Amino acid sequence: MDLNNFILEEERKYPNATGSLSRALVALESATKVIASHVRMAGLVDVLGKAGKTNIQGEEVQKLDELANDILIQYLSKSGEFFALASEELDEPIFPEEGKDAKYIIAFDPLDGSSNIDVNISIGTIFSIHKRVNSDVSDFLQEGYKQVAAGYVIYGSSTMFVLSTGNGVNGFTLDPSVGMYLLSHPNMKIPEKGKIYSINESNDKKWIDKGLKEYVESLKDEGYTSRYIGSMVADVHRTLIKGGIFAYPADVKSKNGKLRLLYEASPMAFLITQAGGYATTGKEDILSIKPNDIHQRVPVFLGGKYEIEKLKEFLKDG
């Protein structure tokens, strides 16, 4: 089954559905196909390297970052299905004229892992969709459990669209011969216990949570292996499929954590929990956090039941 038909089938399960979410997801699907085509050509056309500017996060913008952001804004705005768009790359949300009567808002990271672009490591697009409530910027300050859809697209050895509309998680692989996302990973479930931990251990002396280092050592004692790519989409994708834990904790440099709640932590937490896993900051459920700013940062721990429950014991003791 292709993604379009899957979306329509999901819609038929809800008699009161209006079709606007389906059209919104189709616009997102179209945009990511265009981004995928540019990623595949990255070494042949002038989209590698830095754009010569920094974003609201203080990070250097890559050329492909900027291109992906422009493509998403264009497709999502013109769809007329989004009242507002918030991008990790922009200071403030955009309110498209075409979406003045729309029912949804969307937050997205146009190209996660962009520092890996030039070395041909998997990167991705992350998105989070909520219902329009107050018709202003406060619509983005809703808890993660209120998301109506979330997902990511990973541009790697193949391009894969991973989606949840609150009824489990499904993965669709792009078949370039027909230009369609085809259902390749139905009803994805994270293993309750894995064998891999994913964290940047070079920062262990800077970690704020004292029990975290002991936790990592305990995983090693159990025979866990370390795998860390440095691209959240790639690391979380592996964790979703193979199990284990992905962690980006707070440290003395980033005391509130480094990953953005709206654009990264919340949508990934939604997917992991829909797949049977757990998502926490170490102190609270990520999906229960009410944002206070559209660029708020939080510590992130995503994983299987065993790894997260064990983590909480170590952090509690620490």
mmCIF file of C-alpha atoms in Angstrom:
data_model
loop_
_atom_site.group_PDB
_atom_site.id
_atom_site.type_symbol
_atom_site.label_atom_id
_atom_site.label_comp_id
_atom_site.label_asym_id
_atom_site.label_seq_id
_atom_site.Cartn_x
_atom_site.Cartn_y
_atom_site.Cartn_z
ATOM 1 C CA MET A 1 0.000 0.000 0.000
ATOM 2 C CA ASP A 2 1.288 3.473 -0.808
ATOM 3 C CA LEU A 3 1.274 6.345 1.702
ATOM 4 C CA ASN A 4 -1.599 8.223 0.049
ATOM 5 C CA ASN A 5 -3.925 5.224 0.195
ATOM 6 C CA PHE A 6 -2.812 4.432 3.730
ATOM 7 C CA ILE A 7 -3.723 7.958 4.842
ATOM 8 C CA LEU A 8 -7.159 7.629 3.205
ATOM 9 C CA GLU A 9 -7.732 4.235 4.850
ATOM 10 C CA GLU A 10 -6.855 5.709 8.241
ATOM 11 C CA GLU A 11 -9.273 8.562 7.625
ATOM 12 C CA ARG A 12 -12.140 6.156 6.881
ATOM 13 C CA LYS A 13 -11.789 4.744 10.405
ATOM 14 C CA TYR A 14 -13.032 8.072 11.772
ATOM 15 C CA PRO A 15 -16.526 9.025 10.541
ATOM 16 C CA ASN A 16 -16.110 12.672 11.580
ATOM 17 C CA ALA A 17 -12.847 13.148 9.694
ATOM 18 C CA THR A 18 -12.929 16.031 7.230
ATOM 19 C CA GLY A 19 -9.991 15.079 5.017
ATOM 20 C CA SER A 20 -7.951 18.159 5.867
ATOM 21 C CA LEU A 21 -5.339 16.170 7.826
ATOM 22 C CA SER A 22 -4.996 13.804 4.876
ATOM 23 C CA ARG A 23 -4.374 16.712 2.534
ATOM 24 C CA ALA A 24 -1.902 18.193 5.015
ATOM 25 C CA LEU A 25 0.080 14.948 5.118
ATOM 26 C CA VAL A 26 0.047 14.695 1.326
ATOM 27 C CA ALA A 27 1.590 18.189 1.110
ATOM 28 C CA LEU A 28 4.280 17.069 3.534
ATOM 29 C CA GLU A 29 4.861 13.911 1.505
ATOM 30 C CA SER A 30 5.330 15.944 -1.702
ATOM 31 C CA ALA A 31 7.790 18.339 -0.059
ATOM 32 C CA THR A 32 9.964 15.536 1.313
ATOM 33 C CA LYS A 33 10.155 13.863 -2.101
ATOM 34 C CA VAL A 34 11.592 17.079 -3.504
ATOM 35 C CA ILE A 35 14.055 17.341 -0.604
ATOM 36 C CA ALA A 36 15.069 13.694 -1.152
ATOM 37 C CA SER A 37 15.850 14.418 -4.795
ATOM 38 C CA HIS A 38 18.150 17.301 -3.789
ATOM 39 C CA VAL A 39 19.864 15.190 -1.105
ATOM 40 C CA ARG A 40 20.629 12.481 -3.699
ATOM 41 C CA MET A 41 22.263 15.123 -5.936
ATOM 42 C CA ALA A 42 24.111 16.882 -3.112
ATOM 43 C CA GLY A 43 27.605 16.065 -4.351
ATOM 44 C CA LEU A 44 26.819 17.029 -7.946
ATOM 45 C CA VAL A 45 25.172 20.414 -7.519
ATOM 46 C CA ASP A 46 26.017 23.386 -5.316
ATOM 47 C CA VAL A 47 24.085 22.499 -2.170
ATOM 48 C CA LEU A 48 26.943 21.314 0.045
ATOM 49 C CA GLY A 49 28.708 23.527 2.563
ATOM 50 C CA LYS A 50 27.704 26.469 4.723
ATOM 51 C CA ALA A 51 25.250 29.178 3.739
ATOM 52 C CA GLY A 52 27.236 31.885 5.525
ATOM 53 C CA LYS A 53 24.656 32.656 8.232
ATOM 54 C CA THR A 54 23.445 31.414 11.611
ATOM 55 C CA ASN A 55 19.905 30.457 12.659
ATOM 56 C CA ILE A 56 17.907 31.394 15.754
ATOM 57 C CA GLN A 57 19.657 28.545 17.603
ATOM 58 C CA GLY A 58 23.057 30.153 16.961
ATOM 59 C CA GLU A 59 24.039 27.304 14.648
ATOM 60 C CA GLU A 60 25.696 27.706 11.261
ATOM 61 C CA VAL A 61 23.155 27.155 8.494
ATOM 62 C CA GLN A 62 24.061 24.683 5.759
ATOM 63 C CA LYS A 63 23.007 25.351 2.169
ATOM 64 C CA LEU A 64 20.867 22.208 2.106
ATOM 65 C CA ASP A 65 19.311 23.260 5.438
ATOM 66 C CA GLU A 66 18.154 26.485 3.853
ATOM 67 C CA LEU A 67 16.912 24.748 0.709
ATOM 68 C CA ALA A 68 14.914 22.147 2.687
ATOM 69 C CA ASN A 69 13.375 24.898 4.830
ATOM 70 C CA ASP A 70 12.307 26.880 1.740
ATOM 71 C CA ILE A 71 10.789 23.783 0.092
ATOM 72 C CA LEU A 72 8.749 22.882 3.180
ATOM 73 C CA ILE A 73 7.481 26.429 3.649
ATOM 74 C CA GLN A 74 6.459 26.603 -0.014
ATOM 75 C CA TYR A 75 4.590 23.286 -0.128
ATOM 76 C CA LEU A 76 2.986 23.510 3.319
ATOM 77 C CA SER A 77 1.890 27.127 2.847
ATOM 78 C CA LYS A 78 0.373 26.573 -0.581
ATOM 79 C CA SER A 79 -1.505 23.468 0.611
ATOM 80 C CA GLY A 80 -3.853 25.748 2.561
ATOM 81 C CA GLU A 81 -4.051 23.123 5.320
ATOM 82 C CA PHE A 82 -1.848 24.848 7.913
ATOM 83 C CA PHE A 83 -2.813 27.971 9.823
ATOM 84 C CA ALA A 84 0.776 28.414 11.023
ATOM 85 C CA LEU A 85 4.240 26.963 10.395
ATOM 86 C CA ALA A 86 7.120 26.996 12.896
ATOM 87 C CA SER A 87 10.581 26.025 11.714
ATOM 88 C CA GLU A 88 13.681 25.404 13.781
ATOM 89 C CA GLU A 89 15.448 27.697 11.318
ATOM 90 C CA LEU A 90 13.160 30.719 11.852
ATOM 91 C CA ASP A 91 12.829 33.182 14.748
ATOM 92 C CA GLU A 92 9.025 33.326 14.603
ATOM 93 C CA PRO A 93 6.183 31.239 13.084
ATOM 94 C CA ILE A 94 4.776 31.953 9.629
ATOM 95 C CA PHE A 95 1.024 32.472 9.137
ATOM 96 C CA PRO A 96 0.308 31.748 5.425
ATOM 97 C CA GLU A 97 -2.528 33.660 3.804
ATOM 98 C CA GLU A 98 -3.667 30.406 2.151
ATOM 99 C CA GLY A 99 -4.148 28.795 5.572
ATOM 100 C CA LYS A 100 -6.253 31.439 7.322
ATOM 101 C CA ASP A 101 -9.155 28.975 7.632
ATOM 102 C CA ALA A 102 -7.002 25.873 8.227
ATOM 103 C CA LYS A 103 -7.413 23.551 11.207
ATOM 104 C CA TYR A 104 -3.792 22.594 11.873
ATOM 105 C CA ILE A 105 -0.395 23.993 12.760
ATOM 106 C CA ILE A 106 2.945 22.329 12.091
ATOM 107 C CA ALA A 107 6.402 22.558 13.656
ATOM 108 C CA PHE A 108 9.360 21.058 11.826
ATOM 109 C CA ASP A 109 13.097 20.622 11.716
ATOM 110 C CA PRO A 110 13.702 20.846 7.954
ATOM 111 C CA LEU A 111 16.995 18.958 7.968
ATOM 112 C CA ASP A 112 18.117 17.342 11.206
ATOM 113 C CA GLY A 113 21.780 16.322 11.370
ATOM 114 C CA SER A 114 22.828 18.948 8.847
ATOM 115 C CA SER A 115 26.420 18.933 10.134
ATOM 116 C CA ASN A 116 26.632 15.454 8.575
ATOM 117 C CA ILE A 117 25.543 16.575 5.095
ATOM 118 C CA ASP A 118 29.029 17.025 3.681
ATOM 119 C CA VAL A 119 30.184 13.556 4.801
ATOM 120 C CA ASN A 120 27.179 11.690 3.351
ATOM 121 C CA ILE A 121 25.697 10.453 6.643
ATOM 122 C CA SER A 122 21.937 9.939 7.016
ATOM 123 C CA ILE A 123 19.962 13.103 7.762
ATOM 124 C CA GLY A 124 16.239 13.758 8.031
ATOM 125 C CA THR A 125 13.146 15.931 8.341
ATOM 126 C CA ILE A 126 11.123 15.857 11.595
ATOM 127 C CA PHE A 127 7.575 17.188 11.944
ATOM 128 C CA SER A 128 4.850 17.652 14.546
ATOM 129 C CA ILE A 129 1.196 18.540 13.853
ATOM 130 C CA HIS A 130 -1.294 19.951 16.379
ATOM 131 C CA LYS A 131 -4.826 21.275 16.046
ATOM 132 C CA ARG A 132 -5.323 25.012 15.782
ATOM 133 C CA VAL A 133 -6.801 26.206 19.074
ATOM 134 C CA ASN A 134 -6.245 29.899 19.844
ATOM 135 C CA SER A 135 -5.334 31.165 16.374
ATOM 136 C CA ASP A 136 -2.042 32.707 17.484
ATOM 137 C CA VAL A 137 1.514 31.686 18.400
ATOM 138 C CA SER A 138 0.258 30.052 21.616
ATOM 139 C CA ASP A 139 -1.094 27.220 19.464
ATOM 140 C CA PHE A 140 2.478 25.916 19.382
ATOM 141 C CA LEU A 141 2.636 25.792 23.172
ATOM 142 C CA GLN A 142 0.577 22.609 23.483
ATOM 143 C CA GLU A 143 1.682 19.425 25.202
ATOM 144 C CA GLY A 144 3.107 16.688 23.020
ATOM 145 C CA TYR A 145 0.356 14.205 23.860
ATOM 146 C CA LYS A 146 -2.032 16.488 21.963
ATOM 147 C CA GLN A 147 -0.241 15.924 18.647
ATOM 148 C CA VAL A 148 -2.561 14.634 15.926
ATOM 149 C CA ALA A 149 0.351 13.398 13.818
ATOM 150 C CA ALA A 150 4.122 13.267 14.019
ATOM 151 C CA GLY A 151 6.918 11.660 12.105
ATOM 152 C CA TYR A 152 10.201 11.929 10.313
ATOM 153 C CA VAL A 153 11.689 11.267 6.908
ATOM 154 C CA ILE A 154 15.170 9.771 6.872
ATOM 155 C CA TYR A 155 17.346 10.339 3.818
ATOM 156 C CA GLY A 156 19.823 7.468 3.898
ATOM 157 C CA SER A 157 20.536 4.344 1.855
ATOM 158 C CA SER A 158 16.841 4.672 1.052
ATOM 159 C CA THR A 159 14.340 7.421 1.838
ATOM 160 C CA MET A 160 11.824 6.394 4.480
ATOM 161 C CA PHE A 161 8.747 8.211 5.825
ATOM 162 C CA VAL A 162 7.883 7.123 9.398
ATOM 163 C CA LEU A 163 4.454 8.289 10.568
ATOM 164 C CA SER A 164 2.045 8.091 13.466
ATOM 165 C CA THR A 165 -1.427 9.595 13.634
ATOM 166 C CA GLY A 166 -1.959 8.248 17.136
ATOM 167 C CA ASN A 167 -2.765 4.719 16.006
ATOM 168 C CA GLY A 168 0.640 3.029 16.021
ATOM 169 C CA VAL A 169 3.676 3.682 13.840
ATOM 170 C CA ASN A 170 4.170 2.759 10.186
ATOM 171 C CA GLY A 171 7.131 3.173 7.859
ATOM 172 C CA PHE A 172 7.019 3.818 4.112
ATOM 173 C CA THR A 173 10.019 3.500 1.793
ATOM 174 C CA LEU A 174 10.281 5.714 -1.286
ATOM 175 C CA ASP A 175 10.376 3.720 -4.525
ATOM 176 C CA PRO A 176 12.148 6.139 -6.890
ATOM 177 C CA SER A 177 11.058 4.144 -9.957
ATOM 178 C CA VAL A 178 7.411 5.087 -9.358
ATOM 179 C CA GLY A 179 7.870 8.130 -7.089
ATOM 180 C CA MET A 180 5.740 6.677 -4.285
ATOM 181 C CA TYR A 181 6.210 5.918 -0.603
ATOM 182 C CA LEU A 182 5.253 2.233 -0.174
ATOM 183 C CA LEU A 183 4.371 0.570 3.133
ATOM 184 C CA SER A 184 7.503 -1.394 4.060
ATOM 185 C CA HIS A 185 7.430 -1.408 7.872
ATOM 186 C CA PRO A 186 3.831 -1.887 9.117
ATOM 187 C CA ASN A 187 3.007 -1.544 12.814
ATOM 188 C CA MET A 188 6.532 -0.775 13.991
ATOM 189 C CA LYS A 189 7.313 -1.775 17.600
ATOM 190 C CA ILE A 190 10.393 -0.983 19.628
ATOM 191 C CA PRO A 191 11.798 -4.062 21.433
ATOM 192 C CA GLU A 192 11.229 -3.973 25.202
ATOM 193 C CA LYS A 193 14.940 -4.622 25.686
ATOM 194 C CA GLY A 194 17.720 -3.953 23.225
ATOM 195 C CA LYS A 195 21.511 -4.226 23.097
ATOM 196 C CA ILE A 196 22.553 -0.726 21.991
ATOM 197 C CA TYR A 197 22.975 2.597 23.781
ATOM 198 C CA SER A 198 23.365 5.825 21.805
ATOM 199 C CA ILE A 199 24.913 8.795 23.598
ATOM 200 C CA ASN A 200 27.899 11.096 23.082
ATOM 201 C CA GLU A 201 30.160 9.694 25.796
ATOM 202 C CA SER A 202 32.853 12.292 25.112
ATOM 203 C CA ASN A 203 30.689 14.662 27.183
ATOM 204 C CA ASP A 204 30.437 12.378 30.229
ATOM 205 C CA LYS A 205 32.498 14.689 32.447
ATOM 206 C CA LYS A 206 30.019 17.495 31.704
ATOM 207 C CA TRP A 207 26.788 15.566 32.412
ATOM 208 C CA ILE A 208 24.674 17.153 35.132
ATOM 209 C CA ASP A 209 22.913 13.956 36.265
ATOM 210 C CA LYS A 210 25.468 12.158 38.412
ATOM 211 C CA GLY A 211 23.817 8.767 38.033
ATOM 212 C CA LEU A 212 23.997 8.835 34.230
ATOM 213 C CA LYS A 213 27.618 7.728 33.982
ATOM 214 C CA GLU A 214 26.923 4.818 36.335
ATOM 215 C CA TYR A 215 23.901 3.904 34.208
ATOM 216 C CA VAL A 216 25.996 3.770 31.036
ATOM 217 C CA GLU A 217 28.613 1.645 32.798
ATOM 218 C CA SER A 218 25.885 -0.753 33.931
ATOM 219 C CA LEU A 219 24.715 -1.151 30.328
ATOM 220 C CA LYS A 220 28.278 -1.989 29.299
ATOM 221 C CA ASP A 221 28.420 -4.586 32.059
ATOM 222 C CA GLU A 222 25.308 -6.180 30.529
ATOM 223 C CA GLY A 223 27.006 -6.413 27.147
ATOM 224 C CA TYR A 224 25.439 -3.381 25.454
ATOM 225 C CA THR A 225 27.366 -1.821 22.574
ATOM 226 C CA SER A 226 27.664 1.879 21.729
ATOM 227 C CA ARG A 227 26.391 3.321 18.450
ATOM 228 C CA TYR A 228 26.262 7.109 18.033
ATOM 229 C CA ILE A 229 25.884 8.812 14.659
ATOM 230 C CA GLY A 230 25.226 12.382 15.773
ATOM 231 C CA SER A 231 22.141 12.701 13.581
ATOM 232 C CA MET A 232 19.031 12.390 15.769
ATOM 233 C CA VAL A 233 16.856 10.971 12.990
ATOM 234 C CA ALA A 234 19.394 8.241 12.227
ATOM 235 C CA ASP A 235 20.051 7.384 15.877
ATOM 236 C CA VAL A 236 16.344 7.302 16.789
ATOM 237 C CA HIS A 237 15.488 5.300 13.657
ATOM 238 C CA ARG A 238 17.974 2.608 14.676
ATOM 239 C CA THR A 239 16.675 2.668 18.259
ATOM 240 C CA LEU A 240 13.077 2.282 17.042
ATOM 241 C CA ILE A 241 13.978 -0.760 14.952
ATOM 242 C CA LYS A 242 16.637 -2.461 17.091
ATOM 243 C CA GLY A 243 15.765 -1.237 20.568
ATOM 244 C CA GLY A 244 18.014 0.135 23.286
ATOM 245 C CA ILE A 245 18.207 3.788 24.265
ATOM 246 C CA PHE A 246 18.951 7.142 22.622
ATOM 247 C CA ALA A 247 20.053 9.889 24.989
ATOM 248 C CA TYR A 248 20.933 13.560 24.734
ATOM 249 C CA PRO A 249 21.230 14.676 28.363
ATOM 250 C CA ALA A 250 21.710 18.069 29.927
ATOM 251 C CA ASP A 251 25.289 19.111 30.644
ATOM 252 C CA VAL A 252 27.140 22.069 32.116
ATOM 253 C CA LYS A 253 27.160 23.790 28.712
ATOM 254 C CA SER A 254 23.474 23.098 27.890
ATOM 255 C CA LYS A 255 21.871 22.978 31.327
ATOM 256 C CA ASN A 256 18.339 22.692 29.943
ATOM 257 C CA GLY A 257 19.345 20.162 27.304
ATOM 258 C CA LYS A 258 20.190 20.873 23.683
ATOM 259 C CA LEU A 259 17.402 19.288 21.616
ATOM 260 C CA ARG A 260 14.361 21.419 20.818
ATOM 261 C CA LEU A 261 11.086 20.327 22.380
ATOM 262 C CA LEU A 262 8.774 21.323 19.512
ATOM 263 C CA TYR A 263 10.880 20.300 16.537
ATOM 264 C CA GLU A 264 12.748 17.230 17.800
ATOM 265 C CA ALA A 265 11.938 15.892 21.272
ATOM 266 C CA SER A 266 8.135 15.964 21.188
ATOM 267 C CA PRO A 267 7.543 14.366 17.747
ATOM 268 C CA MET A 268 10.172 11.687 18.382
ATOM 269 C CA ALA A 269 8.686 10.998 21.832
ATOM 270 C CA PHE A 270 5.256 10.626 20.224
ATOM 271 C CA LEU A 271 6.597 8.056 17.754
ATOM 272 C CA ILE A 272 8.564 6.072 20.331
ATOM 273 C CA THR A 273 5.615 5.868 22.747
ATOM 274 C CA GLN A 274 3.233 4.925 19.931
ATOM 275 C CA ALA A 275 5.668 2.102 19.134
ATOM 276 C CA GLY A 276 5.505 0.850 22.738
ATOM 277 C CA GLY A 277 8.541 2.663 24.101
ATOM 278 C CA TYR A 278 9.121 5.415 26.649
ATOM 279 C CA ALA A 279 10.247 9.043 26.449
ATOM 280 C CA THR A 280 11.499 11.127 29.353
ATOM 281 C CA THR A 281 13.697 14.080 30.261
ATOM 282 C CA GLY A 282 14.930 12.027 33.192
ATOM 283 C CA LYS A 283 12.497 13.850 35.443
ATOM 284 C CA GLU A 284 9.219 13.964 33.515
ATOM 285 C CA ASP A 285 7.392 12.501 30.538
ATOM 286 C CA ILE A 286 8.343 14.522 27.447
ATOM 287 C CA LEU A 287 4.793 14.379 26.085
ATOM 288 C CA SER A 288 3.409 15.956 29.281
ATOM 289 C CA ILE A 289 5.537 19.107 29.055
ATOM 290 C CA LYS A 290 3.674 22.309 28.241
ATOM 291 C CA PRO A 291 6.148 24.439 26.259
ATOM 292 C CA ASN A 292 6.868 27.972 27.406
ATOM 293 C CA ASP A 293 8.702 28.998 24.226
ATOM 294 C CA ILE A 294 8.715 27.746 20.643
ATOM 295 C CA HIS A 295 12.477 27.181 20.810
ATOM 296 C CA GLN A 296 12.530 25.559 24.276
ATOM 297 C CA ARG A 297 15.172 22.886 24.825
ATOM 298 C CA VAL A 298 14.952 19.748 26.975
ATOM 299 C CA PRO A 299 17.086 16.717 27.899
ATOM 300 C CA VAL A 300 15.970 13.641 25.934
ATOM 301 C CA PHE A 301 15.959 9.916 26.704
ATOM 302 C CA LEU A 302 14.067 7.636 24.282
ATOM 303 C CA GLY A 303 14.030 3.850 24.426
ATOM 304 C CA GLY A 304 12.503 0.534 25.315
ATOM 305 C CA LYS A 305 10.738 -0.256 28.562
ATOM 306 C CA TYR A 306 13.715 -1.964 30.158
ATOM 307 C CA GLU A 307 16.269 0.745 29.368
ATOM 308 C CA ILE A 308 14.093 3.668 30.473
ATOM 309 C CA GLU A 309 12.919 2.038 33.696
ATOM 310 C CA LYS A 310 16.518 1.191 34.556
ATOM 311 C CA LEU A 311 17.574 4.773 33.721
ATOM 312 C CA LYS A 312 14.992 6.242 36.094
ATOM 313 C CA GLU A 313 16.360 4.143 38.955
ATOM 314 C CA PHE A 314 19.898 5.426 38.396
ATOM 315 C CA LEU A 315 18.823 9.062 38.023
ATOM 316 C CA LYS A 316 16.658 8.796 41.135
ATOM 317 C CA ASP A 317 19.563 7.384 43.130
ATOM 318 C CA GLY A 318 21.955 9.966 41.683
#
